[in-house]
Amino acid sequence: MNAPRYLKFAGPVIDEATIAGVGDVLRSGQLTSGPWVQKFEAALSSFCGGRPARAVTSATAAVEVALQLCGIGPGDEVITSAQSFFTVLNMIVKVGATPVFVDCDPITRNLDLKAAAAAITPRTRAIVPTHWPGSLVDMDALHALAKRHRLRVIEDAALVLGSRWKGRAVGAFGDLVTFSFHPNKNITSIEGGALIVNGDDEARRVEALRFHGITYLPDRTRDVAFPGGKFNLPDVNARIGTAQMARLPEFLAQRRALVDRYFERFAADPACELPPRPDGDDGQSWNMWSILLPLDRLTLTRSGFREALDARGIGSGVSYEALHLSTLGRRYGYGEGDFPVTERIARATVTLPLHAALTPDDVDRVCAAVAAIISSARR
Ligand SMILES: *Cc1c(COP(=O)(O)O)cnc(C)c1O
């Protein structure tokens, strides 16, 4: 028998027309930011209700630029969830501000807004919530809280391009919103990200911040007033991203169908904790499918479980480690026991394969493997 196809836990679908389009860009001579960046930004902006979108080289760059756009730096505090990706911690520290962690909701994994409210001090400047696939941060409560305390909001929407809140697309409202186009996300530009801003003035400042801090003077020389980075997206990437945007609805539908299948299959043997199940088409996008292992009832560690999956040709991930327990996070005085929900998720979570190139049969294979591994490891 042939070994079954290895199932990566995440990955892109890139069609031949896009590959040919990249060839066209390479032959055009316009390789770095050019007309395709403008087209990509126009597509993103139109998806986000007409708000200005600016493309950058990653979501990480978008978060850094967003913090700089808000003028956040030394002496400022930024509230974020301890259950998130390293980007939020790193960029807050990188601009010289202090990360203030709060715990997350045990079911949705989104930042706990009550804890965020309690963490606000006179030095707080912004809240950076990471939206989880399957359920967004409560946008009404979040923006009301920010408004009450005059805080900026930088939504880390890396995982949720295509999710909607009460019918409106993430990015179409709010304050600053960042997206990622890394190959593991809902669409890809290989590497790439975008920042959605409030108006043309902010968009112009982002253009400077992503390109050396340069502004153009009337005599056709340049000036720099702020040490900007080098985060402009090349046209090759924007060409891919533009083609991917056109396929986003299809990718989202495929992911959605696979998640429905996961819910069905896991319903038979709910040995693991699952994400909240959507009620009909509730407007959520599904970038990841992460379960919590019942580790206290297993003779296996998580890493043993993942090895057993690997042995069956199934990839997996950990989303996410607890940020406050990273070496960098601990430098801000955090330690074990500070955020019990985050820590429990960080210990027990496993991300199973979910992407637009999977089939329902692949999902069945993953579920059968998970069930077999768990039942053979029950205490
Ligand atoms: C992927 C991801 C990022 C970083 O995106 P890049 O484009 O790789 O910089 C940030 N936050 C979250 C929640 C992510 O999943």
mmCIF file of N, CA and C in Angstrom, residues 7-65:
data_model
loop_
_atom_site.group_PDB
_atom_site.id
_atom_site.type_symbol
_atom_site.label_atom_id
_atom_site.label_comp_id
_atom_site.label_asym_id
_atom_site.label_seq_id
_atom_site.Cartn_x
_atom_site.Cartn_y
_atom_site.Cartn_z
ATOM 1 N N LEU A 7 -0.636 15.303 5.055
ATOM 2 C CA LEU A 7 -1.565 16.421 5.183
ATOM 3 C C LEU A 7 -0.917 17.526 5.995
ATOM 4 N N LYS A 8 -0.548 18.616 5.320
ATOM 5 C CA LYS A 8 -0.009 19.771 6.050
ATOM 6 C C LYS A 8 -1.129 20.412 6.862
ATOM 7 N N PHE A 9 -0.781 21.062 7.964
ATOM 8 C CA PHE A 9 -1.865 21.638 8.764
ATOM 9 C C PHE A 9 -2.359 22.952 8.182
ATOM 10 N N ALA A 10 -1.569 23.558 7.309
ATOM 11 C CA ALA A 10 -1.996 24.801 6.660
ATOM 12 C C ALA A 10 -1.250 24.920 5.342
ATOM 13 N N GLY A 11 -1.829 25.685 4.413
ATOM 14 C CA GLY A 11 -1.116 25.868 3.146
ATOM 15 C C GLY A 11 -1.998 26.572 2.136
ATOM 16 N N PRO A 12 -1.383 27.149 1.118
ATOM 17 C CA PRO A 12 -2.138 27.929 0.134
ATOM 18 C C PRO A 12 -2.571 27.092 -1.072
ATOM 19 N N VAL A 13 -3.486 27.657 -1.847
ATOM 20 C CA VAL A 13 -3.832 27.122 -3.163
ATOM 21 C C VAL A 13 -3.458 28.213 -4.159
ATOM 22 N N ILE A 14 -2.523 27.919 -5.047
ATOM 23 C CA ILE A 14 -2.097 28.920 -6.032
ATOM 24 C C ILE A 14 -2.311 28.343 -7.423
ATOM 25 N N ASP A 15 -3.147 29.023 -8.230
ATOM 26 C CA ASP A 15 -3.511 28.459 -9.529
ATOM 27 C C ASP A 15 -2.501 28.835 -10.613
ATOM 28 N N GLU A 16 -2.602 28.141 -11.737
ATOM 29 C CA GLU A 16 -1.652 28.332 -12.842
ATOM 30 C C GLU A 16 -1.746 29.747 -13.424
ATOM 31 N N ALA A 17 -2.942 30.320 -13.448
ATOM 32 C CA ALA A 17 -3.094 31.677 -13.990
ATOM 33 C C ALA A 17 -2.294 32.670 -13.145
ATOM 34 N N THR A 18 -2.267 32.437 -11.837
ATOM 35 C CA THR A 18 -1.505 33.326 -10.958
ATOM 36 C C THR A 18 -0.005 33.162 -11.216
ATOM 37 N N ILE A 19 0.398 31.912 -11.393
ATOM 38 C CA ILE A 19 1.824 31.659 -11.656
ATOM 39 C C ILE A 19 2.235 32.332 -12.972
ATOM 40 N N ALA A 20 1.363 32.235 -13.971
ATOM 41 C CA ALA A 20 1.645 32.908 -15.248
ATOM 42 C C ALA A 20 1.677 34.425 -15.046
ATOM 43 N N GLY A 21 0.775 34.922 -14.193
ATOM 44 C CA GLY A 21 0.726 36.364 -13.927
ATOM 45 C C GLY A 21 2.012 36.855 -13.278
ATOM 46 N N VAL A 22 2.605 36.036 -12.427
ATOM 47 C CA VAL A 22 3.878 36.406 -11.809
ATOM 48 C C VAL A 22 4.957 36.519 -12.888
ATOM 49 N N GLY A 23 4.910 35.600 -13.863
ATOM 50 C CA GLY A 23 5.855 35.670 -14.983
ATOM 51 C C GLY A 23 5.702 36.996 -15.722
ATOM 52 N N ASP A 24 4.466 37.412 -15.909
ATOM 53 C CA ASP A 24 4.223 38.690 -16.602
ATOM 54 C C ASP A 24 4.829 39.852 -15.821
ATOM 55 N N VAL A 25 4.659 39.825 -14.499
ATOM 56 C CA VAL A 25 5.227 40.909 -13.681
ATOM 57 C C VAL A 25 6.746 40.903 -13.809
ATOM 58 N N LEU A 26 7.340 39.714 -13.746
ATOM 59 C CA LEU A 26 8.801 39.634 -13.841
ATOM 60 C C LEU A 26 9.294 40.166 -15.182
ATOM 61 N N ARG A 27 8.534 39.902 -16.249
ATOM 62 C CA ARG A 27 8.945 40.378 -17.567
ATOM 63 C C ARG A 27 8.661 41.864 -17.750
ATOM 64 N N SER A 28 7.775 42.429 -16.901
ATOM 65 C CA SER A 28 7.381 43.838 -17.077
ATOM 66 C C SER A 28 8.487 44.807 -16.681
ATOM 67 N N GLY A 29 9.427 44.323 -15.884
ATOM 68 C CA GLY A 29 10.497 45.219 -15.431
ATOM 69 C C GLY A 29 10.107 45.976 -14.165
ATOM 70 N N GLN A 30 8.817 45.960 -13.806
ATOM 71 C CA GLN A 30 8.361 46.634 -12.586
ATOM 72 C C GLN A 30 8.251 45.581 -11.493
ATOM 73 N N LEU A 31 9.319 45.454 -10.693
ATOM 74 C CA LEU A 31 9.368 44.345 -9.749
ATOM 75 C C LEU A 31 8.947 44.742 -8.348
ATOM 76 N N THR A 32 9.429 45.885 -7.878
ATOM 77 C CA THR A 32 9.040 46.285 -6.528
ATOM 78 C C THR A 32 7.715 47.047 -6.590
ATOM 79 N N SER A 33 7.336 47.756 -5.543
ATOM 80 C CA SER A 33 5.976 48.312 -5.477
ATOM 81 C C SER A 33 5.627 49.128 -6.715
ATOM 82 N N GLY A 34 4.518 48.768 -7.354
ATOM 83 C CA GLY A 34 4.092 49.455 -8.569
ATOM 84 C C GLY A 34 2.600 49.303 -8.755
ATOM 85 N N PRO A 35 2.151 49.139 -10.001
ATOM 86 C CA PRO A 35 0.704 49.120 -10.276
ATOM 87 C C PRO A 35 -0.047 47.978 -9.584
ATOM 88 N N TRP A 36 0.606 46.838 -9.400
ATOM 89 C CA TRP A 36 -0.109 45.721 -8.762
ATOM 90 C C TRP A 36 -0.337 45.973 -7.279
ATOM 91 N N VAL A 37 0.555 46.717 -6.637
ATOM 92 C CA VAL A 37 0.297 47.085 -5.237
ATOM 93 C C VAL A 37 -0.953 47.947 -5.180
ATOM 94 N N GLN A 38 -1.072 48.867 -6.126
ATOM 95 C CA GLN A 38 -2.273 49.723 -6.141
ATOM 96 C C GLN A 38 -3.535 48.908 -6.388
ATOM 97 N N LYS A 39 -3.445 47.932 -7.297
ATOM 98 C CA LYS A 39 -4.622 47.090 -7.560
ATOM 99 C C LYS A 39 -4.979 46.258 -6.333
ATOM 100 N N PHE A 40 -3.957 45.711 -5.693
ATOM 101 C CA PHE A 40 -4.190 44.883 -4.502
ATOM 102 C C PHE A 40 -4.827 45.734 -3.400
ATOM 103 N N GLU A 41 -4.279 46.934 -3.217
ATOM 104 C CA GLU A 41 -4.831 47.824 -2.187
ATOM 105 C C GLU A 41 -6.273 48.216 -2.513
ATOM 106 N N ALA A 42 -6.547 48.417 -3.799
ATOM 107 C CA ALA A 42 -7.922 48.780 -4.188
ATOM 108 C C ALA A 42 -8.879 47.628 -3.882
ATOM 109 N N ALA A 43 -8.429 46.399 -4.149
ATOM 110 C CA ALA A 43 -9.283 45.229 -3.877
ATOM 111 C C ALA A 43 -9.525 45.086 -2.375
ATOM 112 N N LEU A 44 -8.472 45.293 -1.587
ATOM 113 C CA LEU A 44 -8.612 45.183 -0.126
ATOM 114 C C LEU A 44 -9.524 46.277 0.400
ATOM 115 N N SER A 45 -9.324 47.489 -0.112
ATOM 116 C CA SER A 45 -10.118 48.616 0.337
ATOM 117 C C SER A 45 -11.590 48.388 0.019
ATOM 118 N N SER A 46 -11.866 47.904 -1.176
ATOM 119 C CA SER A 46 -13.260 47.697 -1.554
ATOM 120 C C SER A 46 -13.871 46.607 -0.683
ATOM 121 N N PHE A 47 -13.086 45.597 -0.325
ATOM 122 C CA PHE A 47 -13.565 44.548 0.581
ATOM 123 C C PHE A 47 -13.850 45.116 1.980
ATOM 124 N N CYS A 48 -13.083 46.165 2.342
ATOM 125 C CA CYS A 48 -13.218 46.764 3.681
ATOM 126 C C CYS A 48 -14.065 48.040 3.620
ATOM 127 N N GLY A 49 -15.111 48.000 2.855
ATOM 128 C CA GLY A 49 -16.089 49.083 2.836
ATOM 129 C C GLY A 49 -15.535 50.414 2.365
ATOM 130 N N GLY A 50 -14.443 50.385 1.575
ATOM 131 C CA GLY A 50 -13.894 51.616 1.027
ATOM 132 C C GLY A 50 -12.882 52.306 1.918
ATOM 133 N N ARG A 51 -12.615 51.749 3.093
ATOM 134 C CA ARG A 51 -11.578 52.360 3.944
ATOM 135 C C ARG A 51 -10.214 52.149 3.295
ATOM 136 N N PRO A 52 -9.270 53.115 3.459
ATOM 137 C CA PRO A 52 -7.968 52.958 2.813
ATOM 138 C C PRO A 52 -7.217 51.733 3.334
ATOM 139 N N ALA A 53 -6.609 50.987 2.408
ATOM 140 C CA ALA A 53 -5.783 49.828 2.746
ATOM 141 C C ALA A 53 -4.376 50.096 2.227
ATOM 142 N N ARG A 54 -3.370 49.790 3.016
ATOM 143 C CA ARG A 54 -1.993 49.926 2.555
ATOM 144 C C ARG A 54 -1.274 48.601 2.753
ATOM 145 N N ALA A 55 -0.669 48.111 1.678
ATOM 146 C CA ALA A 55 0.013 46.817 1.716
ATOM 147 C C ALA A 55 1.415 46.975 2.285
ATOM 148 N N VAL A 56 1.814 46.023 3.067
ATOM 149 C CA VAL A 56 3.172 45.981 3.616
ATOM 150 C C VAL A 56 3.686 44.538 3.508
ATOM 151 N N THR A 57 4.893 44.304 3.991
ATOM 152 C CA THR A 57 5.534 43.010 3.760
ATOM 153 C C THR A 57 5.064 41.903 4.693
ATOM 154 N N SER A 58 4.343 42.230 5.742
ATOM 155 C CA SER A 58 3.806 41.205 6.647
ATOM 156 C C SER A 58 2.797 41.862 7.581
ATOM 157 N N ALA A 59 2.029 41.027 8.283
ATOM 158 C CA ALA A 59 1.150 41.567 9.324
ATOM 159 C C ALA A 59 1.986 42.117 10.470
ATOM 160 N N THR A 60 3.132 41.511 10.675
ATOM 161 C CA THR A 60 4.022 41.994 11.733
ATOM 162 C C THR A 60 4.452 43.431 11.434
ATOM 163 N N ALA A 61 4.813 43.700 10.173
ATOM 164 C CA ALA A 61 5.142 45.068 9.766
ATOM 165 C C ALA A 61 3.924 45.970 9.930
ATOM 166 N N ALA A 62 2.747 45.446 9.621
ATOM 167 C CA ALA A 62 1.524 46.257 9.723
ATOM 168 C C ALA A 62 1.268 46.656 11.179
ATOM 169 N N VAL A 63 1.514 45.734 12.118
ATOM 170 C CA VAL A 63 1.310 46.060 13.532
ATOM 171 C C VAL A 63 2.349 47.091 13.986
ATOM 172 N N GLU A 64 3.589 46.924 13.546
ATOM 173 C CA GLU A 64 4.624 47.896 13.915
ATOM 174 C C GLU A 64 4.273 49.285 13.384
ATOM 175 N N VAL A 65 3.891 49.343 12.117
ATOM 176 C CA VAL A 65 3.529 50.628 11.516
ATOM 177 C C VAL A 65 2.294 51.218 12.208
#
